[in-house]
PDB file of C-alpha atoms in Angstrom:
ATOM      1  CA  UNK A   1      75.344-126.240 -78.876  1.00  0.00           C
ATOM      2  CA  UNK A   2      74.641-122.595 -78.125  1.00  0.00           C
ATOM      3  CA  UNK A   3      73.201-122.396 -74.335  1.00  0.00           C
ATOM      4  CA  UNK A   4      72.459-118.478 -75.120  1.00  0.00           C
ATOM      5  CA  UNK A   5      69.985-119.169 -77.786  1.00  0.00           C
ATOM      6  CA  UNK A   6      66.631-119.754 -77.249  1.00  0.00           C
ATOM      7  CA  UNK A   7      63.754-120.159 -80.444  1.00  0.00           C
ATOM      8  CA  UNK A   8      60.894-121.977 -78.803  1.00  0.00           C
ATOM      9  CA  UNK A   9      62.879-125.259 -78.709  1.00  0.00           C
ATOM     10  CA  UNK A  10      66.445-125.808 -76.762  1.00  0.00           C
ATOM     11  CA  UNK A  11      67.428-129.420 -78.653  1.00  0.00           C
ATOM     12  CA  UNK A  12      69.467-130.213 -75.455  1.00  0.00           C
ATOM     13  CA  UNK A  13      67.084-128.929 -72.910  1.00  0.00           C
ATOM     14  CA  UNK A  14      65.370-133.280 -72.542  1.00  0.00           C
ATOM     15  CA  UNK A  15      68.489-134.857 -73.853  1.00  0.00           C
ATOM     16  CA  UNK A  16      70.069-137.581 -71.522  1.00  0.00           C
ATOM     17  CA  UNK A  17      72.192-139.537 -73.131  1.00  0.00           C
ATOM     18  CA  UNK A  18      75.421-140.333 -72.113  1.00  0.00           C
ATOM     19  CA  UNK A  19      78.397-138.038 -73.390  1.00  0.00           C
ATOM     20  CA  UNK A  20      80.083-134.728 -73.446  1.00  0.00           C
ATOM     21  CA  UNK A  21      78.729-131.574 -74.311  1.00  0.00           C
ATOM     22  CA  UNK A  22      81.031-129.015 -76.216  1.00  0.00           C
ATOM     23  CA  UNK A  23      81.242-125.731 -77.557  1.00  0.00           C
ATOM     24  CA  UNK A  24      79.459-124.744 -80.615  1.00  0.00           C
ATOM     25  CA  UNK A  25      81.998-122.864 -81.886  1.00  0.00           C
ATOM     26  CA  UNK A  26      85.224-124.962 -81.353  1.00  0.00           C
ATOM     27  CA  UNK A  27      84.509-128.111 -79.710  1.00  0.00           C
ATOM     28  CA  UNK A  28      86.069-127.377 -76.309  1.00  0.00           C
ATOM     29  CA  UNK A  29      85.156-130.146 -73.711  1.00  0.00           C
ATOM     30  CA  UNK A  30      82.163-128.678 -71.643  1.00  0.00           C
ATOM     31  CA  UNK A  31      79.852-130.559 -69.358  1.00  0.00           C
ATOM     32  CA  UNK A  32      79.740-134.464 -68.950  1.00  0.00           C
ATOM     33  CA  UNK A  33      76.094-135.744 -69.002  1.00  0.00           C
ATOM     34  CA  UNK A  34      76.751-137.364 -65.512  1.00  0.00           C
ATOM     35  CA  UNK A  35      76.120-133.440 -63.962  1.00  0.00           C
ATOM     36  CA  UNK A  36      73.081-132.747 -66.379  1.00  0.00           C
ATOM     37  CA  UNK A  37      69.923-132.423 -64.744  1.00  0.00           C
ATOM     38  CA  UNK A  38      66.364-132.422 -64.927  1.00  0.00           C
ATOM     39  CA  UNK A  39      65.369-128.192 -64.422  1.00  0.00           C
ATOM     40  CA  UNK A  40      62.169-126.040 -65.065  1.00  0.00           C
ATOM     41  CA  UNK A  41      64.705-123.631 -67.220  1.00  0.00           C
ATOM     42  CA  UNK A  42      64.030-123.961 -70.970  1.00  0.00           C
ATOM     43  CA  UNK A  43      67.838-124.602 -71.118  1.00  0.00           C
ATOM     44  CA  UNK A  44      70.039-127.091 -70.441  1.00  0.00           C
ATOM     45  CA  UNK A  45      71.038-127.438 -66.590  1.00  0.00           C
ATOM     46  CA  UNK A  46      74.583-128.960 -64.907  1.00  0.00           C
ATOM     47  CA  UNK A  47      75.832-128.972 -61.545  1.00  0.00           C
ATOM     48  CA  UNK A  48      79.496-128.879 -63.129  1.00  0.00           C
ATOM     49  CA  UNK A  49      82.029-128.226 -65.278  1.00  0.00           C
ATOM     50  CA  UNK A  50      83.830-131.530 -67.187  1.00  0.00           C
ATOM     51  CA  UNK A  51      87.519-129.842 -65.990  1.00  0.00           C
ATOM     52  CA  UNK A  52      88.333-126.519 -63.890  1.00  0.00           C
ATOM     53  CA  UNK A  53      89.452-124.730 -66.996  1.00  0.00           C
ATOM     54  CA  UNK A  54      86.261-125.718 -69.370  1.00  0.00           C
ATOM     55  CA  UNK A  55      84.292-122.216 -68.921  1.00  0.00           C
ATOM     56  CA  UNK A  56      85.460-118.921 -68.317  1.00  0.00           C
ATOM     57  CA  UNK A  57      83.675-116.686 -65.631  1.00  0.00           C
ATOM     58  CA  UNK A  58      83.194-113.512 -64.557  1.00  0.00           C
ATOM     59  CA  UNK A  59      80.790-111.897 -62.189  1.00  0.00           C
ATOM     60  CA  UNK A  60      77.686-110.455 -63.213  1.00  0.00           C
ATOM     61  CA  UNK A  61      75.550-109.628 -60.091  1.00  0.00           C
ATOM     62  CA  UNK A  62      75.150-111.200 -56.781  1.00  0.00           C
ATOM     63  CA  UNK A  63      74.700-114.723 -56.891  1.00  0.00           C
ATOM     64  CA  UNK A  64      75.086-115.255 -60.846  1.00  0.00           C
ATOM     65  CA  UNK A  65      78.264-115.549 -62.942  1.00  0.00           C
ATOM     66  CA  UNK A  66      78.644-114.928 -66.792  1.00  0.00           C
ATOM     67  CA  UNK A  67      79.676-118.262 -68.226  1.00  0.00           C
ATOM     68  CA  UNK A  68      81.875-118.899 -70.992  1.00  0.00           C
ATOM     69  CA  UNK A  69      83.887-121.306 -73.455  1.00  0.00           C
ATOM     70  CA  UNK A  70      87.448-121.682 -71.599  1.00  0.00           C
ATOM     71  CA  UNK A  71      88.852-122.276 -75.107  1.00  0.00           C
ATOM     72  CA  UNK A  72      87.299-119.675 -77.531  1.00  0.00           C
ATOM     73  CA  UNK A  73      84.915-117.346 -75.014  1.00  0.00           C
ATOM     74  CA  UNK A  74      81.935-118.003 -77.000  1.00  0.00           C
ATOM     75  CA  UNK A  75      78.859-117.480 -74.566  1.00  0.00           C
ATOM     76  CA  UNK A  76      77.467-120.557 -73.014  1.00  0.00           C
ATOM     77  CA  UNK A  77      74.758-118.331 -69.769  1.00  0.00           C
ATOM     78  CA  UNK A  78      74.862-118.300 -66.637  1.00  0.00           C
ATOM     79  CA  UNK A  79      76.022-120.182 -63.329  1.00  0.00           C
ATOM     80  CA  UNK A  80      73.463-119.137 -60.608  1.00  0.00           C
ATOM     81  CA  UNK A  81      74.805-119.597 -57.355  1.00  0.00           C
ATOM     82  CA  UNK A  82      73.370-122.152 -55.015  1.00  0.00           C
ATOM     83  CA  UNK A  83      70.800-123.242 -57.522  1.00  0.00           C
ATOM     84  CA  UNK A  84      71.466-126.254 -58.164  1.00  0.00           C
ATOM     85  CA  UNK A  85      69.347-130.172 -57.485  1.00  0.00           C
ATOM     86  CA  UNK A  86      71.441-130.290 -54.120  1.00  0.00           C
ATOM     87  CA  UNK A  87      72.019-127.654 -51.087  1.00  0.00           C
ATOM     88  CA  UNK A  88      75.262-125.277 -51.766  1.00  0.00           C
ATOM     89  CA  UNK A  89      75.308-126.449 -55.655  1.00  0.00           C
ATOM     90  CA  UNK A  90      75.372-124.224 -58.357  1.00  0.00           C
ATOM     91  CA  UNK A  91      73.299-124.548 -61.427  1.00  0.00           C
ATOM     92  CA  UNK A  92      74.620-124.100 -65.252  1.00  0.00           C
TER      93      UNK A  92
END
């Protein structure tokens, strides 16, 4: 699953059911579907990571982070700061 892609239809963006979301590119462990959520983004949209060392990040500008694979550094977005479902959350 590529989360930097977008051609009128993100497969993910409605998916709920339980599992793990991975890389594209070399299956690294991403996201667990318990922190996917519900978000007007045409994207997929977690609250967390599945493990501290699943994505890679680096700062872009105030309040959003480039996100990447911690395995292979394929591109997975953005984490925007404080954006998340919940006060002080971020949003993936």
């Amino acid at each position: 699953m590529s989360f930097c892609s977008f051609f009128g239809g993100e497969v993910f963006k409605d998916h709920f059911k339980p599992g793990i979301y991975v890389c594209s590119q070399c299956g690294h462990e991403l996201f667990s579907s318990r922190a996917k959520y519900e978000h007007s983004s045409p994207w997929p949209a977690f609250t967390d990571t599945l493990q501290p060392d699943s994505v890679a990040k680096r700062q872009e500008r105030p309040g959003a982070l480039k996100v990447s694979c911690g395995k292979c550094g394929n591109g997975l977005g953005h984490e925007f700061l404080n954006d998340g479902p919940k006060r002080g959350q971020s949003r993936f």
